[in-house]
Amino acid sequence: MVESWLLEGAKAVGRFFLNPTLYWFMFILTVASYFRIKRERQDFGIKVYQKFIEWKGTFVVSLITGLVLSVIAVGTGMVFSYEVLVLLAIVTIILSISTKFTLLSPSYIIGLTFLLLLVIPPLLEMQSQVNYNFDYGLSFKSLAVIGALLLIVESIIIQRIQKQSTFPRISLSDRGIWVGQHQVKRLALIPLLVLVPEGLITSFAPWWPYLSIGETSLGLAFVPFIIGFDYTAKGHYHLDAIKKVSKANYMLAIVILMVAVAGIFVPYLSLTSVILAIIGKEYLNYRYREGDRLRRPYYQPHDQGLRVVGVLPNSPANRLEISPGESIYRVNGRKVTNSQSFYEALQGNGAFIKLEIIDYHKEIRLVQGSLYEGEHHALGLLFPKEPFKQKQKQTG
């Protein structure tokens, strides 16, 4: 028994590296990173973050949640046919063909796969030219439960995004003013161990595998599941946006999980759960977008100082613990209202700087520090002003 599990475990690792989803993940991560850096140079004239930061903070979460979900999937005996796994890979690639992360929620990937499984076999039965063996059996129930669990994982990843890990941008407001905004954006790869037909593993309990497709012996496969999301915080303070989106996502995931688990005993509820997941996700995204659009831009010029839209990693501003969303009210005793007056005030006091900053709670705090020679214009603060590329066109 142990030898069979070990051998199937080795095969599972090999199947992981044969899955095209793994290499597609690397591709879209690379392309997204390239376009993000290109946009940063257009807005600020510099590269704000390093390559592949869209993956930052997801690796440990992916491993832990992947382990937990793998124990649930294998322990309860959820079996997925190879046809289902291939269809999952195809759907993932199609939904991310634009290299945007918006449609990479488990709600869409699992939901569309589920719905295609309802449509494809009857269509294939209507013809005789193509031979097929689309034996998917009770994968419906397994898909519904796994989709709900992955939606919880998505909520965890959203919640864990830190304030310095969102991506600042410059955009034009409805009033024709250059304002800042933040992208709450991540791409994660969840390694999930599942049971597949035809292997060396045999049943070790009368009830196992619980969600079987009728095979007497089973194998193992590591399946890479991609999770992605992309939200824009223009009217919201970006940390408020993260809290709002993650909370709504958690609530949706819990409801979907309860319906999906009930679907194990009442079959039609599995279909109900994936339809609710798609509609619910669309509704949450629409509600957030509209709520953000109707708000006044948070990162816009105002009378109470100069709003910080971004802070460069490992910069003097980062060492001084200045955060995006805060406003610099005075510099060395001089009130500042724009970036030009800010840098003029910095240069007027040698290497020592004293900043009065208004934080998110409208409270004033004092920040003091020293600047090295040449750091006045390399403090690492990004402000909501005319994009760098726009200025170049005007001066060119």
mmCIF file of C-alpha atoms in Angstrom:
data_model
loop_
_atom_site.group_PDB
_atom_site.id
_atom_site.type_symbol
_atom_site.label_atom_id
_atom_site.label_comp_id
_atom_site.label_asym_id
_atom_site.label_seq_id
_atom_site.Cartn_x
_atom_site.Cartn_y
_atom_site.Cartn_z
ATOM 1 C CA MET A 1 0.000 0.000 0.000
ATOM 2 C CA VAL A 2 2.725 2.507 1.017
ATOM 3 C CA GLU A 3 4.825 1.617 -2.020
ATOM 4 C CA SER A 4 1.852 2.251 -4.305
ATOM 5 C CA TRP A 5 1.218 5.682 -2.792
ATOM 6 C CA LEU A 6 4.894 6.658 -3.102
ATOM 7 C CA LEU A 7 5.039 5.569 -6.730
ATOM 8 C CA GLU A 8 1.837 7.442 -7.543
ATOM 9 C CA GLY A 9 3.215 10.478 -5.681
ATOM 10 C CA ALA A 10 6.249 10.503 -7.981
ATOM 11 C CA LYS A 11 3.950 10.268 -11.003
ATOM 12 C CA ALA A 12 1.887 13.155 -9.596
ATOM 13 C CA VAL A 13 4.951 15.412 -9.593
ATOM 14 C CA GLY A 14 5.723 14.453 -13.185
ATOM 15 C CA ARG A 15 2.149 15.223 -14.234
ATOM 16 C CA PHE A 16 2.473 18.665 -12.606
ATOM 17 C CA PHE A 17 5.348 19.588 -14.933
ATOM 18 C CA LEU A 18 3.494 18.193 -17.937
ATOM 19 C CA ASN A 19 0.488 20.409 -17.305
ATOM 20 C CA PRO A 20 0.410 23.371 -19.761
ATOM 21 C CA THR A 21 -1.210 25.581 -17.094
ATOM 22 C CA LEU A 22 2.126 25.783 -15.253
ATOM 23 C CA TYR A 23 3.935 27.259 -18.261
ATOM 24 C CA TRP A 24 1.001 29.471 -19.138
ATOM 25 C CA PHE A 25 1.205 30.903 -15.610
ATOM 26 C CA MET A 26 4.866 31.811 -16.200
ATOM 27 C CA PHE A 27 3.987 33.392 -19.533
ATOM 28 C CA ILE A 28 1.141 35.633 -18.345
ATOM 29 C CA LEU A 29 3.160 36.601 -15.239
ATOM 30 C CA THR A 30 6.034 37.719 -17.471
ATOM 31 C CA VAL A 31 3.785 39.630 -19.879
ATOM 32 C CA ALA A 32 1.822 41.317 -17.063
ATOM 33 C CA SER A 33 5.074 42.326 -15.376
ATOM 34 C CA TYR A 34 6.403 43.808 -18.623
ATOM 35 C CA PHE A 35 3.309 45.949 -19.254
ATOM 36 C CA ARG A 36 3.143 47.049 -15.603
ATOM 37 C CA ILE A 37 6.763 48.289 -15.699
ATOM 38 C CA LYS A 38 6.088 50.003 -19.027
ATOM 39 C CA ARG A 39 3.113 51.836 -17.483
ATOM 40 C CA GLU A 40 5.194 52.836 -14.431
ATOM 41 C CA ARG A 41 7.834 54.411 -16.682
ATOM 42 C CA GLN A 42 5.125 56.295 -18.588
ATOM 43 C CA ASP A 43 3.523 57.613 -15.390
ATOM 44 C CA PHE A 44 6.545 58.279 -13.161
ATOM 45 C CA GLY A 45 9.599 58.030 -15.432
ATOM 46 C CA ILE A 46 11.016 55.134 -13.409
ATOM 47 C CA LYS A 47 10.398 51.482 -12.649
ATOM 48 C CA VAL A 48 8.583 51.384 -9.306
ATOM 49 C CA TYR A 49 8.632 47.648 -8.597
ATOM 50 C CA GLN A 50 10.801 44.777 -9.773
ATOM 51 C CA LYS A 51 9.723 42.080 -12.221
ATOM 52 C CA PHE A 52 7.229 39.411 -11.159
ATOM 53 C CA ILE A 53 6.050 41.288 -8.061
ATOM 54 C CA GLU A 54 2.520 40.365 -9.178
ATOM 55 C CA TRP A 55 3.372 37.019 -7.567
ATOM 56 C CA LYS A 56 4.663 38.579 -4.329
ATOM 57 C CA GLY A 57 3.205 37.304 -1.084
ATOM 58 C CA THR A 58 1.342 34.390 -2.669
ATOM 59 C CA PHE A 59 3.954 31.604 -2.581
ATOM 60 C CA VAL A 60 3.638 30.573 1.073
ATOM 61 C CA VAL A 61 -0.155 30.994 1.049
ATOM 62 C CA SER A 62 -0.362 28.897 -2.119
ATOM 63 C CA LEU A 63 1.696 26.073 -0.617
ATOM 64 C CA ILE A 64 -0.224 25.991 2.679
ATOM 65 C CA THR A 65 -3.689 26.256 1.135
ATOM 66 C CA GLY A 66 -2.679 23.805 -1.587
ATOM 67 C CA LEU A 67 -1.670 21.305 1.097
ATOM 68 C CA VAL A 68 -4.934 21.774 3.018
ATOM 69 C CA LEU A 69 -7.061 21.437 -0.119
ATOM 70 C CA SER A 70 -5.041 18.406 -1.238
ATOM 71 C CA VAL A 71 -5.730 16.648 2.073
ATOM 72 C CA ILE A 72 -9.442 17.415 1.678
ATOM 73 C CA ALA A 73 -9.533 16.296 -1.977
ATOM 74 C CA VAL A 74 -7.591 13.053 -1.485
ATOM 75 C CA GLY A 75 -8.947 12.319 1.980
ATOM 76 C CA THR A 76 -12.555 12.520 0.829
ATOM 77 C CA GLY A 77 -11.801 10.732 -2.421
ATOM 78 C CA MET A 78 -12.585 13.414 -5.011
ATOM 79 C CA VAL A 79 -11.750 11.879 -8.381
ATOM 80 C CA PHE A 80 -11.233 14.006 -11.507
ATOM 81 C CA SER A 81 -11.117 12.436 -14.957
ATOM 82 C CA TYR A 82 -8.289 13.437 -17.304
ATOM 83 C CA GLU A 83 -10.849 15.035 -19.629
ATOM 84 C CA VAL A 84 -11.936 17.364 -16.830
ATOM 85 C CA LEU A 85 -8.322 18.344 -16.023
ATOM 86 C CA VAL A 86 -7.592 19.042 -19.692
ATOM 87 C CA LEU A 87 -10.756 21.135 -19.976
ATOM 88 C CA LEU A 88 -9.745 23.103 -16.857
ATOM 89 C CA ALA A 89 -6.389 23.939 -18.463
ATOM 90 C CA ILE A 90 -8.065 25.032 -21.709
ATOM 91 C CA VAL A 91 -10.602 27.232 -19.897
ATOM 92 C CA THR A 92 -7.841 28.840 -17.791
ATOM 93 C CA ILE A 93 -5.820 29.692 -20.898
ATOM 94 C CA ILE A 94 -8.854 31.087 -22.740
ATOM 95 C CA LEU A 95 -9.916 33.296 -19.806
ATOM 96 C CA SER A 96 -6.388 34.724 -19.483
ATOM 97 C CA ILE A 97 -5.551 35.014 -23.181
ATOM 98 C CA SER A 98 -5.556 38.817 -22.796
ATOM 99 C CA THR A 99 -2.999 38.397 -19.936
ATOM 100 C CA LYS A 100 -5.384 40.304 -17.647
ATOM 101 C CA PHE A 101 -6.215 38.794 -14.262
ATOM 102 C CA THR A 102 -9.850 39.904 -14.016
ATOM 103 C CA LEU A 103 -11.397 36.605 -15.161
ATOM 104 C CA LEU A 104 -9.015 34.310 -13.271
ATOM 105 C CA SER A 105 -11.257 33.908 -10.243
ATOM 106 C CA PRO A 106 -12.212 30.298 -9.388
ATOM 107 C CA SER A 107 -15.826 31.446 -9.852
ATOM 108 C CA TYR A 108 -15.197 31.878 -13.577
ATOM 109 C CA ILE A 109 -12.673 29.082 -14.225
ATOM 110 C CA ILE A 110 -14.496 26.343 -12.312
ATOM 111 C CA GLY A 111 -17.926 27.685 -13.274
ATOM 112 C CA LEU A 112 -17.238 27.752 -17.020
ATOM 113 C CA THR A 113 -15.597 24.304 -16.895
ATOM 114 C CA PHE A 114 -18.635 22.926 -15.080
ATOM 115 C CA LEU A 115 -21.057 24.405 -17.614
ATOM 116 C CA LEU A 116 -19.008 23.122 -20.559
ATOM 117 C CA LEU A 117 -19.138 19.635 -19.069
ATOM 118 C CA LEU A 118 -22.908 19.846 -19.304
ATOM 119 C CA VAL A 119 -22.836 20.910 -22.956
ATOM 120 C CA ILE A 120 -19.901 19.106 -24.623
ATOM 121 C CA PRO A 121 -20.876 15.402 -24.147
ATOM 122 C CA PRO A 122 -24.406 15.827 -25.597
ATOM 123 C CA LEU A 123 -22.923 17.691 -28.581
ATOM 124 C CA LEU A 124 -20.388 14.950 -29.207
ATOM 125 C CA GLU A 125 -23.120 12.323 -29.095
ATOM 126 C CA MET A 126 -24.791 14.034 -32.053
ATOM 127 C CA GLN A 127 -21.938 13.147 -34.388
ATOM 128 C CA SER A 128 -20.045 9.982 -35.322
ATOM 129 C CA GLN A 129 -16.909 11.335 -36.991
ATOM 130 C CA VAL A 130 -14.952 11.950 -33.771
ATOM 131 C CA ASN A 131 -14.381 9.172 -31.264
ATOM 132 C CA TYR A 132 -14.295 10.309 -27.664
ATOM 133 C CA ASN A 133 -14.371 9.026 -24.135
ATOM 134 C CA PHE A 134 -15.680 11.861 -22.012
ATOM 135 C CA ASP A 135 -16.169 9.947 -18.783
ATOM 136 C CA TYR A 136 -16.508 12.672 -16.164
ATOM 137 C CA GLY A 137 -18.982 10.996 -13.801
ATOM 138 C CA LEU A 138 -19.217 12.610 -10.398
ATOM 139 C CA SER A 139 -16.502 15.195 -11.157
ATOM 140 C CA PHE A 140 -19.386 17.679 -11.052
ATOM 141 C CA LYS A 141 -19.639 17.442 -7.276
ATOM 142 C CA SER A 142 -15.877 17.563 -6.818
ATOM 143 C CA LEU A 143 -15.576 20.621 -9.066
ATOM 144 C CA ALA A 144 -18.267 22.499 -7.174
ATOM 145 C CA VAL A 145 -16.640 21.890 -3.773
ATOM 146 C CA ILE A 146 -13.090 22.612 -4.979
ATOM 147 C CA GLY A 147 -14.295 25.805 -6.686
ATOM 148 C CA ALA A 148 -15.818 27.085 -3.435
ATOM 149 C CA LEU A 149 -12.650 26.243 -1.473
ATOM 150 C CA LEU A 150 -10.466 28.006 -4.045
ATOM 151 C CA LEU A 151 -12.721 31.064 -3.749
ATOM 152 C CA ILE A 152 -11.848 31.140 -0.036
ATOM 153 C CA VAL A 153 -8.151 30.960 -1.008
ATOM 154 C CA GLU A 154 -8.690 33.946 -3.331
ATOM 155 C CA SER A 155 -10.171 35.902 -0.406
ATOM 156 C CA ILE A 156 -7.153 35.073 1.762
ATOM 157 C CA ILE A 157 -4.712 36.294 -0.898
ATOM 158 C CA ILE A 158 -6.649 39.557 -1.359
ATOM 159 C CA GLN A 159 -6.728 40.154 2.399
ATOM 160 C CA ARG A 160 -2.969 39.602 2.757
ATOM 161 C CA ILE A 161 -1.922 42.304 0.276
ATOM 162 C CA GLN A 162 0.104 44.881 2.145
ATOM 163 C CA LYS A 163 -0.131 48.643 1.757
ATOM 164 C CA GLN A 164 3.228 48.893 -0.038
ATOM 165 C CA SER A 165 2.415 46.132 -2.516
ATOM 166 C CA THR A 166 -0.325 47.726 -4.585
ATOM 167 C CA PHE A 167 0.613 49.376 -7.859
ATOM 168 C CA PRO A 168 0.322 53.185 -8.182
ATOM 169 C CA ARG A 169 -0.818 54.800 -11.415
ATOM 170 C CA ILE A 170 -1.763 58.198 -12.791
ATOM 171 C CA SER A 171 -5.050 58.778 -14.611
ATOM 172 C CA LEU A 172 -7.248 61.638 -15.749
ATOM 173 C CA SER A 173 -10.331 62.291 -13.633
ATOM 174 C CA ASP A 174 -13.787 63.174 -14.968
ATOM 175 C CA ARG A 175 -12.997 66.811 -14.165
ATOM 176 C CA GLY A 176 -9.825 66.745 -16.280
ATOM 177 C CA ILE A 177 -7.434 66.629 -13.296
ATOM 178 C CA TRP A 178 -4.488 64.249 -13.064
ATOM 179 C CA VAL A 179 -5.082 61.986 -10.061
ATOM 180 C CA GLY A 180 -3.551 58.860 -8.619
ATOM 181 C CA GLN A 181 -5.010 55.396 -8.309
ATOM 182 C CA HIS A 182 -3.892 51.964 -7.139
ATOM 183 C CA GLN A 183 -4.154 48.542 -8.704
ATOM 184 C CA VAL A 184 -4.899 45.727 -6.272
ATOM 185 C CA LYS A 185 -3.550 42.930 -8.419
ATOM 186 C CA ARG A 186 -2.099 39.442 -7.873
ATOM 187 C CA LEU A 187 -1.504 36.144 -9.639
ATOM 188 C CA ALA A 188 -1.125 32.913 -7.657
ATOM 189 C CA LEU A 189 -0.490 29.269 -8.494
ATOM 190 C CA ILE A 190 -2.107 26.678 -6.202
ATOM 191 C CA PRO A 191 -0.598 23.150 -6.426
ATOM 192 C CA LEU A 192 -3.494 20.801 -5.749
ATOM 193 C CA LEU A 193 -3.117 17.026 -5.400
ATOM 194 C CA VAL A 194 -6.144 15.155 -6.758
ATOM 195 C CA LEU A 195 -7.132 11.596 -7.558
ATOM 196 C CA VAL A 196 -7.299 10.488 -11.200
ATOM 197 C CA PRO A 197 -8.515 7.239 -12.796
ATOM 198 C CA GLU A 198 -6.169 4.326 -13.471
ATOM 199 C CA GLY A 199 -3.372 3.917 -10.965
ATOM 200 C CA LEU A 200 -1.964 1.631 -8.297
ATOM 201 C CA ILE A 201 -3.985 2.982 -5.362
ATOM 202 C CA THR A 202 -6.883 0.854 -4.161
ATOM 203 C CA SER A 203 -9.622 1.632 -1.664
ATOM 204 C CA PHE A 204 -8.549 1.604 2.003
ATOM 205 C CA ALA A 205 -12.069 2.080 3.447
ATOM 206 C CA PRO A 206 -15.571 1.009 2.385
ATOM 207 C CA TRP A 207 -16.631 4.627 1.745
ATOM 208 C CA TRP A 208 -13.446 5.720 -0.068
ATOM 209 C CA PRO A 209 -13.332 7.184 -2.655
ATOM 210 C CA TYR A 210 -16.521 9.006 -1.705
ATOM 211 C CA LEU A 211 -16.830 10.989 -4.954
ATOM 212 C CA SER A 212 -15.656 8.331 -7.404
ATOM 213 C CA ILE A 213 -16.179 8.008 -11.156
ATOM 214 C CA GLY A 214 -16.375 4.248 -10.888
ATOM 215 C CA GLU A 215 -12.705 3.216 -11.083
ATOM 216 C CA THR A 216 -11.430 0.369 -8.888
ATOM 217 C CA SER A 217 -7.841 1.690 -8.853
ATOM 218 C CA LEU A 218 -6.717 5.309 -8.776
ATOM 219 C CA GLY A 219 -3.670 7.479 -9.362
ATOM 220 C CA LEU A 220 -2.478 10.908 -8.198
ATOM 221 C CA ALA A 221 -1.858 14.138 -10.090
ATOM 222 C CA PHE A 222 -0.631 17.555 -8.978
ATOM 223 C CA VAL A 223 -2.788 20.121 -10.771
ATOM 224 C CA PRO A 224 -1.699 23.783 -10.970
ATOM 225 C CA PHE A 225 -4.721 26.020 -10.373
ATOM 226 C CA ILE A 226 -4.280 29.682 -11.294
ATOM 227 C CA ILE A 227 -5.986 32.371 -9.220
ATOM 228 C CA GLY A 228 -5.873 36.011 -10.299
ATOM 229 C CA PHE A 229 -7.660 39.294 -9.612
ATOM 230 C CA ASP A 230 -7.327 42.951 -10.553
ATOM 231 C CA TYR A 231 -9.183 45.799 -8.817
ATOM 232 C CA THR A 232 -8.662 49.535 -9.290
ATOM 233 C CA ALA A 233 -8.815 51.804 -6.230
ATOM 234 C CA LYS A 234 -9.380 55.340 -7.506
ATOM 235 C CA GLY A 235 -12.187 56.616 -5.299
ATOM 236 C CA HIS A 236 -11.217 54.325 -2.415
ATOM 237 C CA TYR A 237 -8.185 54.470 -0.185
ATOM 238 C CA HIS A 238 -6.441 51.310 -1.395
ATOM 239 C CA LEU A 239 -6.425 49.602 2.016
ATOM 240 C CA ASP A 240 -10.160 50.234 2.347
ATOM 241 C CA ALA A 241 -10.629 48.694 -1.096
ATOM 242 C CA ILE A 242 -8.722 45.572 -0.032
ATOM 243 C CA LYS A 243 -10.836 45.173 3.115
ATOM 244 C CA LYS A 244 -14.093 45.725 1.257
ATOM 245 C CA VAL A 245 -13.312 43.308 -1.586
ATOM 246 C CA SER A 246 -11.908 40.552 0.638
ATOM 247 C CA LYS A 247 -14.851 40.717 3.065
ATOM 248 C CA ALA A 248 -17.405 40.472 0.248
ATOM 249 C CA ASN A 249 -15.430 37.638 -1.346
ATOM 250 C CA TYR A 250 -15.333 35.700 1.939
ATOM 251 C CA MET A 251 -19.089 35.973 2.353
ATOM 252 C CA LEU A 252 -19.708 34.795 -1.204
ATOM 253 C CA ALA A 253 -17.264 31.887 -0.809
ATOM 254 C CA ILE A 254 -18.898 30.649 2.414
ATOM 255 C CA VAL A 255 -22.362 30.680 0.852
ATOM 256 C CA ILE A 256 -21.080 28.863 -2.258
ATOM 257 C CA LEU A 257 -19.260 26.276 -0.127
ATOM 258 C CA MET A 258 -22.416 25.452 1.846
ATOM 259 C CA VAL A 259 -24.435 25.012 -1.353
ATOM 260 C CA ALA A 260 -21.657 22.945 -2.981
ATOM 261 C CA VAL A 261 -21.383 20.604 0.028
ATOM 262 C CA ALA A 262 -25.164 20.195 0.000
ATOM 263 C CA GLY A 263 -24.788 19.288 -3.682
ATOM 264 C CA ILE A 264 -23.011 16.072 -2.666
ATOM 265 C CA PHE A 265 -26.358 14.824 -1.391
ATOM 266 C CA VAL A 266 -28.715 16.802 -3.663
ATOM 267 C CA PRO A 267 -27.124 16.705 -7.158
ATOM 268 C CA TYR A 268 -28.793 19.762 -8.712
ATOM 269 C CA LEU A 269 -27.301 21.979 -5.955
ATOM 270 C CA SER A 270 -23.829 21.483 -7.470
ATOM 271 C CA LEU A 271 -25.022 23.271 -10.600
ATOM 272 C CA THR A 272 -26.745 25.861 -8.413
ATOM 273 C CA SER A 273 -23.469 26.562 -6.581
ATOM 274 C CA VAL A 274 -21.426 27.283 -9.725
ATOM 275 C CA ILE A 275 -24.157 29.490 -11.207
ATOM 276 C CA LEU A 276 -24.372 31.415 -7.939
ATOM 277 C CA ALA A 277 -20.569 31.707 -7.915
ATOM 278 C CA ILE A 278 -20.492 33.276 -11.395
ATOM 279 C CA ILE A 279 -23.454 35.603 -10.827
ATOM 280 C CA GLY A 280 -22.310 36.489 -7.309
ATOM 281 C CA LYS A 281 -18.788 37.330 -8.454
ATOM 282 C CA GLU A 282 -20.084 39.463 -11.302
ATOM 283 C CA TYR A 283 -22.407 41.319 -8.924
ATOM 284 C CA LEU A 284 -19.632 41.973 -6.367
ATOM 285 C CA ASN A 285 -17.262 43.233 -9.063
ATOM 286 C CA TYR A 286 -19.941 45.478 -10.566
ATOM 287 C CA ARG A 287 -20.936 46.868 -7.179
ATOM 288 C CA TYR A 288 -17.326 47.657 -6.282
ATOM 289 C CA ARG A 289 -16.557 49.285 -9.655
ATOM 290 C CA GLU A 290 -19.647 51.481 -9.507
ATOM 291 C CA GLY A 291 -18.994 52.425 -5.897
ATOM 292 C CA ASP A 292 -15.422 53.385 -6.721
ATOM 293 C CA ARG A 293 -16.460 55.336 -9.826
ATOM 294 C CA LEU A 294 -19.051 57.424 -7.974
ATOM 295 C CA ARG A 295 -16.569 58.521 -5.299
ATOM 296 C CA ARG A 296 -14.319 61.527 -5.591
ATOM 297 C CA PRO A 297 -10.765 60.451 -6.452
ATOM 298 C CA TYR A 298 -8.911 59.779 -3.216
ATOM 299 C CA TYR A 299 -5.443 60.511 -4.621
ATOM 300 C CA GLN A 300 -6.156 63.972 -5.956
ATOM 301 C CA PRO A 301 -4.659 67.393 -5.142
ATOM 302 C CA HIS A 302 -6.279 69.030 -2.110
ATOM 303 C CA ASP A 303 -5.822 71.967 0.269
ATOM 304 C CA GLN A 304 -4.406 69.961 3.177
ATOM 305 C CA GLY A 305 -1.041 69.187 1.685
ATOM 306 C CA LEU A 306 0.473 67.026 -1.016
ATOM 307 C CA ARG A 307 -1.034 63.548 -1.323
ATOM 308 C CA VAL A 308 1.402 60.631 -1.628
ATOM 309 C CA VAL A 309 0.285 58.149 -4.289
ATOM 310 C CA GLY A 310 3.265 55.817 -3.998
ATOM 311 C CA VAL A 311 6.543 55.116 -2.190
ATOM 312 C CA LEU A 312 9.510 53.464 -3.874
ATOM 313 C CA PRO A 313 10.797 50.301 -2.146
ATOM 314 C CA ASN A 314 14.125 50.705 -0.284
ATOM 315 C CA SER A 315 13.984 54.498 -0.675
ATOM 316 C CA PRO A 316 14.568 57.194 1.993
ATOM 317 C CA ALA A 317 10.789 57.756 2.127
ATOM 318 C CA ASN A 318 10.324 54.057 2.762
ATOM 319 C CA ARG A 319 12.884 54.190 5.587
ATOM 320 C CA LEU A 320 10.968 57.131 7.068
ATOM 321 C CA GLU A 321 7.800 54.946 7.003
ATOM 322 C CA ILE A 322 5.799 57.293 4.803
ATOM 323 C CA SER A 323 2.817 55.463 3.323
ATOM 324 C CA PRO A 324 0.690 55.927 0.180
ATOM 325 C CA GLY A 325 -2.492 57.830 0.978
ATOM 326 C CA GLU A 326 -0.842 60.141 3.516
ATOM 327 C CA SER A 327 -0.491 63.874 2.830
ATOM 328 C CA ILE A 328 2.650 65.927 3.399
ATOM 329 C CA TYR A 329 1.472 69.163 5.008
ATOM 330 C CA ARG A 330 4.712 70.969 5.844
ATOM 331 C CA VAL A 331 8.359 70.435 4.918
ATOM 332 C CA ASN A 332 10.913 72.047 7.240
ATOM 333 C CA GLY A 333 8.185 74.397 8.470
ATOM 334 C CA ARG A 334 7.018 75.442 5.003
ATOM 335 C CA LYS A 335 3.544 74.507 3.775
ATOM 336 C CA VAL A 336 3.599 72.613 0.468
ATOM 337 C CA THR A 337 0.818 72.230 -2.082
ATOM 338 C CA ASN A 338 2.609 70.751 -5.097
ATOM 339 C CA SER A 339 5.705 68.736 -5.942
ATOM 340 C CA GLN A 340 7.731 71.794 -6.933
ATOM 341 C CA SER A 341 7.232 73.549 -3.580
ATOM 342 C CA PHE A 342 7.906 70.224 -1.858
ATOM 343 C CA TYR A 343 11.367 69.795 -3.387
ATOM 344 C CA GLU A 344 12.216 73.478 -2.922
ATOM 345 C CA ALA A 345 11.452 73.151 0.794
ATOM 346 C CA LEU A 346 13.579 70.007 1.011
ATOM 347 C CA GLN A 347 16.638 71.732 -0.418
ATOM 348 C CA GLY A 348 16.360 74.687 1.914
ATOM 349 C CA ASN A 349 17.526 72.911 5.054
ATOM 350 C CA GLY A 350 20.642 70.959 4.118
ATOM 351 C CA ALA A 351 20.737 67.270 4.927
ATOM 352 C CA PHE A 352 18.128 67.387 7.708
ATOM 353 C CA ILE A 353 14.416 67.111 6.920
ATOM 354 C CA LYS A 354 11.341 67.552 9.076
ATOM 355 C CA LEU A 355 7.968 66.597 7.637
ATOM 356 C CA GLU A 356 4.498 67.154 9.055
ATOM 357 C CA ILE A 357 2.284 64.435 7.664
ATOM 358 C CA ILE A 358 -1.500 64.022 7.808
ATOM 359 C CA ASP A 359 -2.331 60.319 7.987
ATOM 360 C CA TYR A 360 -5.467 58.448 6.931
ATOM 361 C CA HIS A 361 -7.207 59.308 10.234
ATOM 362 C CA LYS A 362 -6.590 63.067 9.676
ATOM 363 C CA GLU A 363 -4.034 63.121 12.490
ATOM 364 C CA ILE A 364 -0.750 64.998 12.136
ATOM 365 C CA ARG A 365 2.505 63.175 12.849
ATOM 366 C CA LEU A 366 6.074 64.414 12.686
ATOM 367 C CA VAL A 367 8.721 62.628 10.625
ATOM 368 C CA GLN A 368 12.377 63.603 10.933
ATOM 369 C CA GLY A 369 15.466 62.230 9.298
ATOM 370 C CA SER A 370 18.607 62.864 7.343
ATOM 371 C CA LEU A 371 19.148 62.823 3.618
ATOM 372 C CA TYR A 372 22.354 61.819 1.936
ATOM 373 C CA GLU A 373 23.829 64.072 -0.705
ATOM 374 C CA GLY A 374 21.805 63.987 -3.900
ATOM 375 C CA GLU A 375 18.723 62.432 -2.336
ATOM 376 C CA HIS A 376 16.488 65.498 -2.425
ATOM 377 C CA HIS A 377 15.048 64.443 -5.773
ATOM 378 C CA ALA A 378 15.429 60.741 -5.000
ATOM 379 C CA LEU A 379 13.409 60.685 -1.803
ATOM 380 C CA GLY A 380 11.206 58.010 -3.316
ATOM 381 C CA LEU A 381 7.811 59.716 -3.136
ATOM 382 C CA LEU A 382 5.343 59.577 -6.023
ATOM 383 C CA PHE A 383 2.699 62.296 -6.316
ATOM 384 C CA PRO A 384 -0.544 62.635 -8.346
ATOM 385 C CA LYS A 385 0.656 64.911 -11.108
ATOM 386 C CA GLU A 386 0.935 65.001 -14.869
ATOM 387 C CA PRO A 387 2.433 61.737 -16.171
ATOM 388 C CA PHE A 388 6.094 61.702 -17.136
ATOM 389 C CA LYS A 389 5.327 60.662 -20.716
ATOM 390 C CA GLN A 390 2.834 63.527 -21.092
ATOM 391 C CA LYS A 391 5.453 66.046 -19.970
ATOM 392 C CA GLN A 392 7.955 64.675 -22.445
ATOM 393 C CA LYS A 393 5.491 65.180 -25.307
ATOM 394 C CA GLN A 394 4.935 68.800 -24.275
ATOM 395 C CA THR A 395 8.642 69.607 -23.993
ATOM 396 C CA GLY A 396 9.595 67.580 -27.074
#
